[in-house]
PDB file of C-alpha atoms in Angstrom:
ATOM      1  CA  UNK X 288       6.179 -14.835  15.218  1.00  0.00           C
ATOM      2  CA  UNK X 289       3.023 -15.946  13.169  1.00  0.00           C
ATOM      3  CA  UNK X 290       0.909 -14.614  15.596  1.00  0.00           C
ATOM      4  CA  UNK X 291       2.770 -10.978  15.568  1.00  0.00           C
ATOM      5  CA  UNK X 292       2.172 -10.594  12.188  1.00  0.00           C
ATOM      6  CA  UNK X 293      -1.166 -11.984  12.194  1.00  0.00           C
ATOM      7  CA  UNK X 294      -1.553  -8.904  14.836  1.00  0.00           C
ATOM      8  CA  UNK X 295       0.290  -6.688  12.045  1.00  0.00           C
ATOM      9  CA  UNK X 296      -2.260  -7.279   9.408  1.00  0.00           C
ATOM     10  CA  UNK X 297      -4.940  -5.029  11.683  1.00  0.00           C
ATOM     11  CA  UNK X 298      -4.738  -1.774  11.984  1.00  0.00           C
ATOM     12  CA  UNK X 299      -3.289  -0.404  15.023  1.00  0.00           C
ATOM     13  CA  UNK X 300      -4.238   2.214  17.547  1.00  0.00           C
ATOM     14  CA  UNK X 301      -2.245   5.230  16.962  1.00  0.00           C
ATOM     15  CA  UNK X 302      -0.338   4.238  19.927  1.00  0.00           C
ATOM     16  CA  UNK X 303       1.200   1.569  17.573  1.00  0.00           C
ATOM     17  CA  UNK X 304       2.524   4.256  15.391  1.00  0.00           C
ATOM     18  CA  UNK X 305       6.318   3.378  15.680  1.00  0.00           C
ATOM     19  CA  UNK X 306       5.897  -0.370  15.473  1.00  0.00           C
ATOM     20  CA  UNK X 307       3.889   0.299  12.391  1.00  0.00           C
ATOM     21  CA  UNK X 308       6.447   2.205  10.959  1.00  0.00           C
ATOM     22  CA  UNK X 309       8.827  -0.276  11.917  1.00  0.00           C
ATOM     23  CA  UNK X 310       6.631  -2.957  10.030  1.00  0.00           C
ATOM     24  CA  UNK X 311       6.028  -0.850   6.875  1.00  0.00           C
ATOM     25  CA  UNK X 312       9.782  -0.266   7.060  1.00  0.00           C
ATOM     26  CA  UNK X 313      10.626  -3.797   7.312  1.00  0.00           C
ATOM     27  CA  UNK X 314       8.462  -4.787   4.229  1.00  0.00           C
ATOM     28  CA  UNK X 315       9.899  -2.453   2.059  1.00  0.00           C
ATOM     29  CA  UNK X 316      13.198  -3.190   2.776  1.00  0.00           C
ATOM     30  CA  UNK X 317      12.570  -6.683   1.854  1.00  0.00           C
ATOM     31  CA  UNK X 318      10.796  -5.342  -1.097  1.00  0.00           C
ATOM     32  CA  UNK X 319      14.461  -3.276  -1.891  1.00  0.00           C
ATOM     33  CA  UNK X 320      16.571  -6.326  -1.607  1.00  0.00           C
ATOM     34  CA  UNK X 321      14.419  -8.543  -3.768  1.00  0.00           C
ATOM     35  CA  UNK X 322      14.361  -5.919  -6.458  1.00  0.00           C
ATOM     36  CA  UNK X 323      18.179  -5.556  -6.574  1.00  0.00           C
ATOM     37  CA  UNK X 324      18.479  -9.008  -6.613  1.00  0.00           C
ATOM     38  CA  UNK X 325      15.969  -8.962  -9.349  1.00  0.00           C
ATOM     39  CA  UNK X 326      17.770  -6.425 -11.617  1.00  0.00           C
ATOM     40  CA  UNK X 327      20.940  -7.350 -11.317  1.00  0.00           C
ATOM     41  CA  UNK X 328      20.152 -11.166 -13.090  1.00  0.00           C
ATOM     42  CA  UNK X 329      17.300  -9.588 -15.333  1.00  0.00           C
ATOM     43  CA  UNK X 330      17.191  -6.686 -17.871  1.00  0.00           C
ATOM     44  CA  UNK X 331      13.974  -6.370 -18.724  1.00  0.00           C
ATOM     45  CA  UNK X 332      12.623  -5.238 -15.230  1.00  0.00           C
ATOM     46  CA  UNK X 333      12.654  -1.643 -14.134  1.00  0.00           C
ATOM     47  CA  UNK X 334      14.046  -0.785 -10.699  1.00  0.00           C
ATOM     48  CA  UNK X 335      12.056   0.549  -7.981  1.00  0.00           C
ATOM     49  CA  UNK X 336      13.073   4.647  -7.724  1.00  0.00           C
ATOM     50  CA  UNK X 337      14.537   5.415  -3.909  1.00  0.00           C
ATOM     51  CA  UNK X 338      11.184   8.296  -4.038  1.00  0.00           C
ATOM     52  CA  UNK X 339       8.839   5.011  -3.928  1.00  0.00           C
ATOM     53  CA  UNK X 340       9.365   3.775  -1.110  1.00  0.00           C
ATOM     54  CA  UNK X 341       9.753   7.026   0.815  1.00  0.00           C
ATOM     55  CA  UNK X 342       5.987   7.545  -0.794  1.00  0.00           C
ATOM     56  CA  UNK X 343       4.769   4.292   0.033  1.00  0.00           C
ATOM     57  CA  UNK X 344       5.730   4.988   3.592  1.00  0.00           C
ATOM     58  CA  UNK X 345       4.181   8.592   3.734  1.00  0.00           C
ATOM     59  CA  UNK X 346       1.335   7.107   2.325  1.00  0.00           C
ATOM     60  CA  UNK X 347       0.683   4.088   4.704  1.00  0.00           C
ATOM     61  CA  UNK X 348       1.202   6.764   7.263  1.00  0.00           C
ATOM     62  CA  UNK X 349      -2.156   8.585   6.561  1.00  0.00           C
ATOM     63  CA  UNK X 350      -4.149   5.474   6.236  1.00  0.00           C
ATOM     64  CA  UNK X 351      -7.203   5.915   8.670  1.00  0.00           C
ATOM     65  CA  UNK X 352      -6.821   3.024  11.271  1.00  0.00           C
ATOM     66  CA  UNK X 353      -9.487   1.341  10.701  1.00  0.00           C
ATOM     67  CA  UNK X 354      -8.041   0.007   6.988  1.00  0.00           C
ATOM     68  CA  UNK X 355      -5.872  -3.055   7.529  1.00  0.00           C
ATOM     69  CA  UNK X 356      -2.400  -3.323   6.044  1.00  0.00           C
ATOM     70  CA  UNK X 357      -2.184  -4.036   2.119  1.00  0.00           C
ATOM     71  CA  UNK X 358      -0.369  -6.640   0.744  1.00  0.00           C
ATOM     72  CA  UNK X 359       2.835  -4.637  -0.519  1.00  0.00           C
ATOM     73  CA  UNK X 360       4.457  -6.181  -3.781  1.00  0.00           C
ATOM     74  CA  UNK X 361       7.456  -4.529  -6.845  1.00  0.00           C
ATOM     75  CA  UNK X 362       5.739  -4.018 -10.015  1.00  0.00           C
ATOM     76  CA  UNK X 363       8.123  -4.895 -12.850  1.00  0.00           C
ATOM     77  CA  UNK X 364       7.802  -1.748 -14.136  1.00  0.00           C
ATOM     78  CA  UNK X 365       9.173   0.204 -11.436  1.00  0.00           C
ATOM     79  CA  UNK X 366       6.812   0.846  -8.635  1.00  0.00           C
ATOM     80  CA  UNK X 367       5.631  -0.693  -5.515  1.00  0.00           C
ATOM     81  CA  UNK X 368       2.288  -2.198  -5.353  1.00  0.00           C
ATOM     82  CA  UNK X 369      -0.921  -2.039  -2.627  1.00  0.00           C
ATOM     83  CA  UNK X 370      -3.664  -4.706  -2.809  1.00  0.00           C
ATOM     84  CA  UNK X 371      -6.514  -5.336  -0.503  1.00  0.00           C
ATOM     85  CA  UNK X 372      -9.107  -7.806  -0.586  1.00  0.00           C
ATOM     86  CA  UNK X 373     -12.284  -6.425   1.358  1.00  0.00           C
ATOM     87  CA  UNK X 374     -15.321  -8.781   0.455  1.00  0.00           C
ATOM     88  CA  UNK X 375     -15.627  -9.461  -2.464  1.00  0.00           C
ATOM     89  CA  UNK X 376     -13.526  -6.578  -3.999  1.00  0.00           C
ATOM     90  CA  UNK X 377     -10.061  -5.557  -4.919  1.00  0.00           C
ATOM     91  CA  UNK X 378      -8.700  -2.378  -4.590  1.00  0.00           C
ATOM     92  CA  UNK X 379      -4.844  -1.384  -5.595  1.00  0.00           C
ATOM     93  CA  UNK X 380      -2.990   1.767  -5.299  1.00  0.00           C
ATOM     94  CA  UNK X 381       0.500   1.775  -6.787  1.00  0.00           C
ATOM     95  CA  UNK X 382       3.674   4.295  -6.206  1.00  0.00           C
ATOM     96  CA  UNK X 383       6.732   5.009  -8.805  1.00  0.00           C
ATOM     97  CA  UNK X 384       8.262   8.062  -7.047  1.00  0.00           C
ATOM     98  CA  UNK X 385       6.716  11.030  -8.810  1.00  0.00           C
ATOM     99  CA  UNK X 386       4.190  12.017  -6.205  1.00  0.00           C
ATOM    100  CA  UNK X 387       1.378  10.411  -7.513  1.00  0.00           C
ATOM    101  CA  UNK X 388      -0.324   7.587  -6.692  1.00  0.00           C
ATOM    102  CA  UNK X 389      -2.531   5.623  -9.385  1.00  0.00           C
ATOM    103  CA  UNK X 390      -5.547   3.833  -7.442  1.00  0.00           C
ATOM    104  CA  UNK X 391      -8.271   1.197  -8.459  1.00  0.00           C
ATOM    105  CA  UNK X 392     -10.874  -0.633  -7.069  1.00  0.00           C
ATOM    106  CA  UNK X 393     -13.463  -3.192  -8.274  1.00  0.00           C
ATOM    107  CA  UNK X 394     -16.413  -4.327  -6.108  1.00  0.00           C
ATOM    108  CA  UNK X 395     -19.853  -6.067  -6.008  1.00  0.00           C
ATOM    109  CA  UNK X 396     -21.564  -6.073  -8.962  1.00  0.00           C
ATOM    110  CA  UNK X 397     -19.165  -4.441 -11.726  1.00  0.00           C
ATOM    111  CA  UNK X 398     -18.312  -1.096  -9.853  1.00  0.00           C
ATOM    112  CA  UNK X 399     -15.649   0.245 -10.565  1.00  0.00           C
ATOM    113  CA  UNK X 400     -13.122   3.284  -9.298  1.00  0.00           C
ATOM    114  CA  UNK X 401      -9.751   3.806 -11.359  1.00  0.00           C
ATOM    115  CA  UNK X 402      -7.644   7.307 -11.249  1.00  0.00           C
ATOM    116  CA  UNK X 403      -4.738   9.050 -10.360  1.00  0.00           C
ATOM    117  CA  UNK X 404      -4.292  12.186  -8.318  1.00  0.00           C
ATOM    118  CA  UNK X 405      -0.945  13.574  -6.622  1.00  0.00           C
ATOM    119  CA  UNK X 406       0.182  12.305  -3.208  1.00  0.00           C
ATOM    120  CA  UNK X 407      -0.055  15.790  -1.800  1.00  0.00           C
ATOM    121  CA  UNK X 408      -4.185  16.178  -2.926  1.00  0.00           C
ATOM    122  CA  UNK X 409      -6.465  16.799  -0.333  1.00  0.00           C
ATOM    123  CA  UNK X 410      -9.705  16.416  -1.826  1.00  0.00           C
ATOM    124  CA  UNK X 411      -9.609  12.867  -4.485  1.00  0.00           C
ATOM    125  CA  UNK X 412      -7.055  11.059  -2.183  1.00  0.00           C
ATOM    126  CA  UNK X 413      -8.737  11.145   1.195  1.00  0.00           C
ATOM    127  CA  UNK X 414     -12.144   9.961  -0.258  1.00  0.00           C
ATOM    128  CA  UNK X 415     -10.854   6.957  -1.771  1.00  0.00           C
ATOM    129  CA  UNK X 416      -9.088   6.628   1.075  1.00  0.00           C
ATOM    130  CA  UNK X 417     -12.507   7.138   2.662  1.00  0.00           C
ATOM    131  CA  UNK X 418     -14.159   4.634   0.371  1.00  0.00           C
ATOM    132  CA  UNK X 419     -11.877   2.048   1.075  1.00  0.00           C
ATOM    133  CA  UNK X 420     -12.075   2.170   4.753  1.00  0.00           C
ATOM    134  CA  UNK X 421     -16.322   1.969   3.945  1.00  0.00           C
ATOM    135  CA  UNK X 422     -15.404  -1.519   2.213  1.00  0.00           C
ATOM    136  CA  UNK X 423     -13.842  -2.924   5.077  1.00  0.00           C
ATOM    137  CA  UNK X 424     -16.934  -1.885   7.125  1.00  0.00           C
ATOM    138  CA  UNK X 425     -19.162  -3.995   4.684  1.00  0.00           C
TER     139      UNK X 425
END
């Protein structure tokens, strides 16, 4: 089992595509069920919107292949979190359900790239996407 998801955390050929989904899917399902756990003992948490995780999924989808999978974590306030860890950088993207997708990343010696663009744009989305892949290859 360790090994399988030690396998899981690089990318996968795009003959992989439905065991990736199935991984993705299994993730955020645990990610659901700790969340309504979550809200239903604590008030001051926002749940995750159904939209998210839909998002999230879409979004994991059009990762190039070459960018491993992110560490996938609830925010409190009502989204679903992406981290990776290339070098010595961090780079986040987070989902609430509203087609956008706020992104970040920190790197090297202070750089820094923060926005916000909509799920659907084809320009600012695929070069960070772009850029983050480029990290990996550092």
């Amino acid at each position: 089992m360790e090994t399988l998801q030690n396998e899981l955390k690089l990318p996968l050929p795009p003959a992989d595509k439905e065991l990736f989904r199935k991984h993705i899917q299994r993730e955020l399902d645990e990610i659901r069920e700790e969340v309504a756990e979550t809200c239903a003992v604590v008030s001051d948490v926002e749940p995750v919107p159904e939209p998210a995780y839909a998002e999230t999924l879409f979004l994991l989808e059009q990762m190039p292949r070459d960018i491993p999978m992110p560490d996938m974590m609830w925010l409190e306030d009502g989204g679903i979190g992406l981290e990776w860890r290339p070098g010595d950088g961090i780079v986040t993207m987070s989902l609430y359900g509203d087609n956008q997708v706020i992104f970040g990343a920190t790197w090297g010696d202070a750089r820094d790239i923060w926005g916000s663009c909509a799920l659907s744009d084809l320009v600012l989305l695929p070069n960070f996407l772009t850029m983050l892949s480029e990290l990996f290859r550092e």
